[in-house]
Short mmCIF file of C-alpha atoms in Angstrom, two decimals:
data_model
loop_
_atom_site.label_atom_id
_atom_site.label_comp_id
_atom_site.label_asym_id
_atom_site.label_seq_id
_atom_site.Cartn_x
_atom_site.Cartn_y
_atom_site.Cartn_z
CA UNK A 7 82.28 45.61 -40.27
CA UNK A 8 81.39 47.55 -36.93
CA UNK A 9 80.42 51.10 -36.92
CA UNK A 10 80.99 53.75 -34.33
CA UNK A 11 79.48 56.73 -34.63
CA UNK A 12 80.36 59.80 -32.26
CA UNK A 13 80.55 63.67 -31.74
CA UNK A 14 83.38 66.07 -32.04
CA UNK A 15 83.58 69.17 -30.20
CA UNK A 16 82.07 71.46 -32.35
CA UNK A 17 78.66 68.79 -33.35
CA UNK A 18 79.92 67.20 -36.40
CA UNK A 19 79.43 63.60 -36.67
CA UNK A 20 82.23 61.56 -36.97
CA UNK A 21 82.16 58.05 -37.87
CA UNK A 22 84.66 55.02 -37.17
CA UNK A 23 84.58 51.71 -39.56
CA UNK A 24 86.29 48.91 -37.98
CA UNK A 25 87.38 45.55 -39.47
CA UNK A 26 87.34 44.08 -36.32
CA UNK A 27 83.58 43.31 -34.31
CA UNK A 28 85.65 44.40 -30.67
CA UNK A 29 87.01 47.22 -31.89
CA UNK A 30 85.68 50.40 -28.57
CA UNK A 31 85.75 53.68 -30.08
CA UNK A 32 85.04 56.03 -26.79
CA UNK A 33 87.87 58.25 -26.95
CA UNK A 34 86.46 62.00 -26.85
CA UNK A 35 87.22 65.10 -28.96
CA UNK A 36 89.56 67.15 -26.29
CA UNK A 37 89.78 70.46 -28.46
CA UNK A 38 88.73 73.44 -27.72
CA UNK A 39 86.68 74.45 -30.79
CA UNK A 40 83.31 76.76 -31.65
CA UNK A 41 80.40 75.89 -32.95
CA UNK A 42 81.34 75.33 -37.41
CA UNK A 43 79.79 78.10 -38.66
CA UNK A 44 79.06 78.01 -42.85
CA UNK A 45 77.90 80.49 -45.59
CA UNK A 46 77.47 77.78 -47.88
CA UNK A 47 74.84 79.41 -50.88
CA UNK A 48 73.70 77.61 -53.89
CA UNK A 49 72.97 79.74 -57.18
CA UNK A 50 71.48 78.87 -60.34
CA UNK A 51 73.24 80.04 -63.50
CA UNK A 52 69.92 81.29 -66.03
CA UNK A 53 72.08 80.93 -68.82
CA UNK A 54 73.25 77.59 -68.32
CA UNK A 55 70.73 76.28 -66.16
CA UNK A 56 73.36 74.66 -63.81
CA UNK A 57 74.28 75.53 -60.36
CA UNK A 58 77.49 77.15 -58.36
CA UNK A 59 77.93 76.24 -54.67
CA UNK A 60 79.51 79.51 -52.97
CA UNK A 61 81.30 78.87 -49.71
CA UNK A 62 83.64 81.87 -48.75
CA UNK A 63 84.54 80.46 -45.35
CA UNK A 64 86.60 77.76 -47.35
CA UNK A 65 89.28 80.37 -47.78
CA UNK A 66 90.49 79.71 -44.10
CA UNK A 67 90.67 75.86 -44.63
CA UNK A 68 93.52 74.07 -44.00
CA UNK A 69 96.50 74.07 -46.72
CA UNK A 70 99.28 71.96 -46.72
CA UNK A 71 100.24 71.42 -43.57
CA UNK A 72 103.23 69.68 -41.97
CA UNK A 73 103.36 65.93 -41.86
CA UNK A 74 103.53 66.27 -37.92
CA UNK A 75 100.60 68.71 -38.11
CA UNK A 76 98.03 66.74 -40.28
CA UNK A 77 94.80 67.02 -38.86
CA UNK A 78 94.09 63.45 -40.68
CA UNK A 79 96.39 61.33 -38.59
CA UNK A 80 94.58 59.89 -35.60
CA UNK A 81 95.42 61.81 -32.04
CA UNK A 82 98.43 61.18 -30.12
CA UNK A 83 99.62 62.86 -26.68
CA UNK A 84 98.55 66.61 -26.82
CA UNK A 85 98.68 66.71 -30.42
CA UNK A 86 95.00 66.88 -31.36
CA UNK A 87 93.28 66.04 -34.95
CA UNK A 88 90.08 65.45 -36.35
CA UNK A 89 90.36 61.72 -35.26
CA UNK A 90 90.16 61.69 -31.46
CA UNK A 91 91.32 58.04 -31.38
CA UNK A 92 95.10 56.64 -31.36
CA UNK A 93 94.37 54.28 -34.48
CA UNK A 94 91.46 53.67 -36.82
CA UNK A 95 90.77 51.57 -39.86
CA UNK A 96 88.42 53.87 -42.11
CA UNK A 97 87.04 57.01 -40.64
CA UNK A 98 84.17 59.88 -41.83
CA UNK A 99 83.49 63.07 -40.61
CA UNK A 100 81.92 65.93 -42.25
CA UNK A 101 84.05 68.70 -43.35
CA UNK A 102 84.95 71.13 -41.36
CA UNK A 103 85.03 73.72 -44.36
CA UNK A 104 82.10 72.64 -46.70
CA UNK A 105 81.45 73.35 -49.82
CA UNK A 106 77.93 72.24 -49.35
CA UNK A 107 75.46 72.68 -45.95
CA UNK A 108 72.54 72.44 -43.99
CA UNK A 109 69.58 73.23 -46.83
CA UNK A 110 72.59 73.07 -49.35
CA UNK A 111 73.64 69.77 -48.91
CA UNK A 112 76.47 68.23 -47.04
CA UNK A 113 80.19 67.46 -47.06
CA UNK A 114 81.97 64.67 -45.58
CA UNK A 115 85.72 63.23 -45.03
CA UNK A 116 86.61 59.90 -45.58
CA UNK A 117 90.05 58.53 -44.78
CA UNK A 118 91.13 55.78 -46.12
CA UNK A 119 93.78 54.15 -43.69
CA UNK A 120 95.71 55.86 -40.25
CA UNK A 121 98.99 55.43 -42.58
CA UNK A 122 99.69 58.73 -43.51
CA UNK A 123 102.46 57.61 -45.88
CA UNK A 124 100.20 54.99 -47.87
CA UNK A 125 97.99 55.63 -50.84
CA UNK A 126 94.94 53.83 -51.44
CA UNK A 127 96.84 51.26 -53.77
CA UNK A 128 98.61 50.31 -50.55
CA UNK A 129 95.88 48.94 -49.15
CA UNK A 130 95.55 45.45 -48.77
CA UNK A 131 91.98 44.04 -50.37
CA UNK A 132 90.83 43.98 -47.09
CA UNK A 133 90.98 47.54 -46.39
CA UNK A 134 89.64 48.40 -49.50
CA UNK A 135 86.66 46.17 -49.11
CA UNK A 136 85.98 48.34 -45.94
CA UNK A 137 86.30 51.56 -47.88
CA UNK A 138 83.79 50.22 -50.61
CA UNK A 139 81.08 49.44 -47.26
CA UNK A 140 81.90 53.11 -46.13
CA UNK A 141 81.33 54.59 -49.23
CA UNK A 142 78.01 52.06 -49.56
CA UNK A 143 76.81 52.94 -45.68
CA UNK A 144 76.93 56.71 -46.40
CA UNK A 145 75.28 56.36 -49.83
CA UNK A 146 72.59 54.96 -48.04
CA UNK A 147 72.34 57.37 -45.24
CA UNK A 148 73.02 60.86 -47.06
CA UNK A 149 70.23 59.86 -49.06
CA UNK A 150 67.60 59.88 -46.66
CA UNK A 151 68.22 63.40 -45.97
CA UNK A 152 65.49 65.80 -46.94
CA UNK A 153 68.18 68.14 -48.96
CA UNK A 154 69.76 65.57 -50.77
CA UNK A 155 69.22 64.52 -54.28
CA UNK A 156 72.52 62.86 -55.50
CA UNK A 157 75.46 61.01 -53.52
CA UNK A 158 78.96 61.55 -55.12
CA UNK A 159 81.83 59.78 -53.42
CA UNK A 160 85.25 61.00 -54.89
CA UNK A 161 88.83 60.72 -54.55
CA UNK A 162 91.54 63.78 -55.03
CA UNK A 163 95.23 62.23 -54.93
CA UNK A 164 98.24 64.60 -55.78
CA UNK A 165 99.31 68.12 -55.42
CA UNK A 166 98.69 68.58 -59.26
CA UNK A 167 95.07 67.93 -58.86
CA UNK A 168 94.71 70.26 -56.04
CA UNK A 169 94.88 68.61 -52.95
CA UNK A 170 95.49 70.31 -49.83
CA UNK A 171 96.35 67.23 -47.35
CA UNK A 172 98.57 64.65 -48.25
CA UNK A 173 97.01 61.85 -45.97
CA UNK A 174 95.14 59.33 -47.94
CA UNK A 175 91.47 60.54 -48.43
CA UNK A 176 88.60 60.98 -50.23
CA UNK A 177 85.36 63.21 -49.92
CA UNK A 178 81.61 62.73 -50.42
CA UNK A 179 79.23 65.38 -51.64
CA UNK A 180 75.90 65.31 -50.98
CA UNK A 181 74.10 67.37 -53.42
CA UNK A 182 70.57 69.01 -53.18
CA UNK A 183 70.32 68.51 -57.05
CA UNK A 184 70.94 66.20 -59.94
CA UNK A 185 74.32 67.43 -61.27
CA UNK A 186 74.80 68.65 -64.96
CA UNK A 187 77.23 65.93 -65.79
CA UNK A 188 74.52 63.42 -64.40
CA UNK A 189 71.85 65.26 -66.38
CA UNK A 190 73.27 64.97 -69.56
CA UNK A 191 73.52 61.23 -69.16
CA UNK A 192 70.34 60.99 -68.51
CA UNK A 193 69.17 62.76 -71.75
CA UNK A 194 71.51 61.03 -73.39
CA UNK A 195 70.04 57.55 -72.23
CA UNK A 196 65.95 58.75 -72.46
CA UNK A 197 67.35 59.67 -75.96
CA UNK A 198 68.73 56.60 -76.46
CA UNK A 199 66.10 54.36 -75.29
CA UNK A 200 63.16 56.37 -77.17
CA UNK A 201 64.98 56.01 -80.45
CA UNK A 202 65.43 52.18 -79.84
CA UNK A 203 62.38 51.31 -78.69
CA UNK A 204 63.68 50.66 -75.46
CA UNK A 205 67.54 49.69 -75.24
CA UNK A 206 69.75 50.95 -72.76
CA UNK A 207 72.29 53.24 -73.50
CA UNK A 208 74.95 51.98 -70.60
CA UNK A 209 74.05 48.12 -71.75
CA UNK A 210 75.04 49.59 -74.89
CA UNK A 211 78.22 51.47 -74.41
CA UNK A 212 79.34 48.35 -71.84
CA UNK A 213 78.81 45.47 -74.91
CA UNK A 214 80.71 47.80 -77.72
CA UNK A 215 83.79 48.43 -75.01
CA UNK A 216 83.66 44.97 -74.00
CA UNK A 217 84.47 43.79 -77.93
CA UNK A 218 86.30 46.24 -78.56
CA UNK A 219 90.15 46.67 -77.72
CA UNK A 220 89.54 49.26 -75.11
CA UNK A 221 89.42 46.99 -72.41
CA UNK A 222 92.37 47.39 -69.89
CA UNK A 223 91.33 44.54 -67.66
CA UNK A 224 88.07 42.23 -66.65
CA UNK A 225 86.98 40.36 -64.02
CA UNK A 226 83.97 37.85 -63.44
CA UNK A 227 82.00 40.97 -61.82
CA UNK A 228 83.70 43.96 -63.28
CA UNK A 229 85.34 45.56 -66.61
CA UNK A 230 87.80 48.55 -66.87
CA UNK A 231 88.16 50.28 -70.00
CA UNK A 232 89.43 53.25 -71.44
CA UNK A 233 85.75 55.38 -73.23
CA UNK A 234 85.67 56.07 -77.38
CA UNK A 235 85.77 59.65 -76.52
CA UNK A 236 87.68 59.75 -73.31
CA UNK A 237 87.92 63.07 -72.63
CA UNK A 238 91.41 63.20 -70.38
CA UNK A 239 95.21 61.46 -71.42
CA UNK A 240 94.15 58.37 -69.37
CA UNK A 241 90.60 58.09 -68.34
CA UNK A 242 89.62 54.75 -67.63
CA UNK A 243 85.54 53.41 -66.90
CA UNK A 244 84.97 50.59 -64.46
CA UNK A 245 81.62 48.86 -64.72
CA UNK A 246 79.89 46.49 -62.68
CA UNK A 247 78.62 43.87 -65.63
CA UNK A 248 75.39 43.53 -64.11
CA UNK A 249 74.01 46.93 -64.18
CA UNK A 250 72.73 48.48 -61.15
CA UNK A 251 71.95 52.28 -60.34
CA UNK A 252 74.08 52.90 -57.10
CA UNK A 253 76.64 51.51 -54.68
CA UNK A 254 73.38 49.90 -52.75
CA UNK A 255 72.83 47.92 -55.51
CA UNK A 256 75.64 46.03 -55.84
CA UNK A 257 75.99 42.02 -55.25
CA UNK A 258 78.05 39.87 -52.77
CA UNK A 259 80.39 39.04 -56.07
CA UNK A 260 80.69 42.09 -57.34
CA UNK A 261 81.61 43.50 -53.93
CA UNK A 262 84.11 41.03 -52.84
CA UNK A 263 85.67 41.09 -56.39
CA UNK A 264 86.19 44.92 -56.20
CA UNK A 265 89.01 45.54 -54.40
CA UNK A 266 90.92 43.01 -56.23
CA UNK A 267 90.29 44.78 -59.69
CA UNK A 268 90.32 48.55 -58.08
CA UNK A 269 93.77 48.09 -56.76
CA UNK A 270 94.98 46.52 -59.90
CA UNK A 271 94.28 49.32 -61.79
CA UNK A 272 95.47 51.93 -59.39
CA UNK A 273 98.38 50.12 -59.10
CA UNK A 274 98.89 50.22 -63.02
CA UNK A 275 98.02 53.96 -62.89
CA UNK A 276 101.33 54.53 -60.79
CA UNK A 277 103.21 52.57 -63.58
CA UNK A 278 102.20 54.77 -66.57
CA UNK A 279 104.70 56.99 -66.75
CA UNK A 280 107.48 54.60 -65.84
CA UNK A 281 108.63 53.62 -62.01
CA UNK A 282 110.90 56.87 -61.81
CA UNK A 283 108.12 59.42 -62.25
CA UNK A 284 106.09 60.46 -58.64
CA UNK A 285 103.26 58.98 -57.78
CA UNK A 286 100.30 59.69 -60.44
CA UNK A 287 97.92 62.07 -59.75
CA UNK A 288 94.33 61.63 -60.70
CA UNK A 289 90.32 62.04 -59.96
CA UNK A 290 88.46 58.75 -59.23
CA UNK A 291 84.96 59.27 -59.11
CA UNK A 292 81.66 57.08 -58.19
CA UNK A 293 78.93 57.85 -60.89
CA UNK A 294 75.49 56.96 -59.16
CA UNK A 295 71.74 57.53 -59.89
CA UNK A 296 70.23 60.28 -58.15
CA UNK A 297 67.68 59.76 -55.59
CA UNK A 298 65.04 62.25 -56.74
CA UNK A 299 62.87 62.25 -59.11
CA UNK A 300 63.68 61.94 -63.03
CA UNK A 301 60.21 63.11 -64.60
CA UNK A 302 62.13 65.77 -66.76
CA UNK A 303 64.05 63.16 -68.47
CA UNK A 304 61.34 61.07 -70.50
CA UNK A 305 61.08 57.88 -70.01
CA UNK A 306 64.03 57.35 -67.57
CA UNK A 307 64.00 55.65 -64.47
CA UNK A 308 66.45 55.11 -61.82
CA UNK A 309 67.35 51.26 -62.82
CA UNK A 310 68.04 52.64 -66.16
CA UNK A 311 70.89 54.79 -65.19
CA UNK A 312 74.54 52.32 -64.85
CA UNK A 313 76.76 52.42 -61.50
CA UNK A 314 79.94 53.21 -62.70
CA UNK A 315 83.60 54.75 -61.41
CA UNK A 316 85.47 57.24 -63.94
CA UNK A 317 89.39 57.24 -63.25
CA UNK A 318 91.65 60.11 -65.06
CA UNK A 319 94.71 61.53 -64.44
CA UNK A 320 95.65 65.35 -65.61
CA UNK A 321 99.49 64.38 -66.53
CA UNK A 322 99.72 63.69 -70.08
CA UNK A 323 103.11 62.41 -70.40
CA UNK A 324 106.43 62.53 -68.33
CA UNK A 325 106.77 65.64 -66.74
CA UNK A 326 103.80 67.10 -67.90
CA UNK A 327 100.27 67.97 -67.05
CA UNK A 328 96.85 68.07 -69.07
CA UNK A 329 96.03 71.53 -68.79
CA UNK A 330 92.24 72.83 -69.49
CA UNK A 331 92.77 75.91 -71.91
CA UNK A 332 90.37 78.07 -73.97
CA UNK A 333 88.44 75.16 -75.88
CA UNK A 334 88.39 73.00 -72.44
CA UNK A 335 87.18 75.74 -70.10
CA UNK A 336 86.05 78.13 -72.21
CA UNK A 337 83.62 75.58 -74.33
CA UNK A 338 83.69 72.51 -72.89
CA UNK A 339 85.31 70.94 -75.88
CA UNK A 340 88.08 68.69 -74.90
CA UNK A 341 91.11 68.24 -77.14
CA UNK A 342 93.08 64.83 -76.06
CA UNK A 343 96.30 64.22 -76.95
CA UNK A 344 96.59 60.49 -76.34
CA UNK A 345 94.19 58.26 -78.47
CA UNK A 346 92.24 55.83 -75.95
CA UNK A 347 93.22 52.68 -77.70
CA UNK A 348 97.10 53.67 -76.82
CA UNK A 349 96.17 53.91 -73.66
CA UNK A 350 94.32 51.28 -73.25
CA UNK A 351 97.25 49.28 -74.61
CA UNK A 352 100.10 50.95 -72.36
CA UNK A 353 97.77 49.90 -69.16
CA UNK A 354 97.41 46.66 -70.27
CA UNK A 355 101.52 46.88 -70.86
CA UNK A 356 102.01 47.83 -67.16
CA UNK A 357 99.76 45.39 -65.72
CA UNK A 358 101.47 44.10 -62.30
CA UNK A 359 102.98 40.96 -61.34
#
């Protein structure tokens, strides 16, 4: 892997990942744009003791523009994007519109592939292997920063989730705090570990799915499985077997094997609901250990917490989507319609050739 990093016009950083050792990234940003200017505000709710980010300037962000207009798609001629370059392999920038800055954090882009057609199961496991040292390389730098406490690398895919550009693409947050879903695991594991005299609750969870009939598929490195209590209509877990607390942490093995097993189950996501239905939309997201300190969670450390990526998709069955009503958003109680072991067995059904 060789990495470029550069300006564009307005100061962000922009960053090119090649496959190739030659690759020359020198071309220059050639629009004419300001200075970014955010109002990016973090406030704590008393009640809940969580945290809101408000951004208002995200209202003007780009929505849904015209395939010939995406400002993903590297440059070409006088049409000018966010990529100042003809062609890339992987490429992060931060966000134009963040949700989170300066003090508050930060926001970056990360596209997967120049295709703008492709999804991220059309990469080849080359390409994702790149994607995986991105997401590893930014892990590592974001949390250097003074204002960063937790790295959270993401992908949004379909309209149904909310996405406003239809190029392949992910986002990483970099948050000034430990976030409440990351909290609660780690009560739930400094629970767990003082009422066992020391077990781990993720070594746990991983050796019930992994004899259980949960399990969608395995590799030497890595296990997929749909969770007890999965929360969404298909929501599947993907462990590293040997537990580590971040994307840094993670072994020659495990990394080579990943994009092998990621793409698999993508792939078997977009097969769900039968090869007539559009692509699948869903939320895959890279659980990591924070980088501050966990003194309010007894007994914790960072080791203890388990590495993980949570896949889920909204649509619940042909035609129709998962909604989050009164118990969902108003309680935080999720109702799911599809027990896990059927789906566990319908993505073992659709497994590809």
């Amino acid at each position: 892997m060789k990495k470029t990093s550069t300006r564009l016009a307005d100061g962000r950083e922009l960053i090119y990942y090649d496959l190739r050792d030659d690759s020359v990234r020198d071309a220059t940003d050639r629009r004419p744009l300001d200075r970014t200017v955010t109002t990016s505000e973090i406030r704590r709710d008393p009640l809940l003791g969580d945290s809101v980010a408000i951004a208002s300037h995200r209202q003007g962000r780009t929505y849904h523009p015209p395939a010939d207009e995406c400002p993903l798609c590297p440059s070409e001629g006088d049409r000018l994007s966010e990529i100042p370059d003809s062609s890339y392999d992987v490429v992060v920038f931060e966000n134009r519109f963040p949700s989170l800055a300066g003090d508050s954090g930060r926001c970056e882009v990360v596209c997967f592939t120049s295709d703008h057609n492709a999804s991220f199961a059309d990469l080849t496991e080359e390409q994702a292997g790149l994607v995986l040292e991105a997401w590893t390389d930014r892990t590592s730098e974001l949390s250097h920063l003074p204002s960063v406490e937790q790295v959270f690398c993401f992908e949004n895919r379909g309209a149904e989730i909310g996405v406003t550009l239809g190029h392949p693409h992910g986002q990483i947050y970099a948050y000034p705090f430990t976030t409440p879903r990351t909290a609660l695991m780690l009560r739930s594991a400094a629970t767990h570990k003082e009422m066992t005299g020391g077990e781990n609750l993720f070594d746990a969870v991983l050796e019930r799915e992994l004899a259980g009939e949960r399990v969608v598929l395995e590799g030497e490195h890595w296990v997929a499985f749909v969770p007890y209590a999965a929360h969404w209509p298909y929501e599947v877990h993907l462990y590293p077997k040997r537990r580590v607390p971040d994307l840094l942490g993670l072994d020659e093995g495990a990394r080579t094997e990943f994009p092998k097993v990621y793409l698999e189950l993508l792939r078997r996501f977009d097969r769900i609901f039968g090869e007539s239905e559009p692509p699948t939309p869903y939320i895959a997201a890279w659980h990591q250990a924070p980088f501050g300190a966990l003194e309010e969670f007894d007994g914790v450390v960072r080791e203890d917490f388990a590495l993980h990526l949570e896949l889920f998709t909204i649509r619940r069955t042909s035609g129709k989507l998962k909604f989050l009503a009164g118990s969902e958003s108003g309680m935080n109680v999720f109702i799911n319609d599809v027990p896990p072991e059927r789906a566990a067995e319908r993505l073992r059904e659709v497994a590809s050739s």
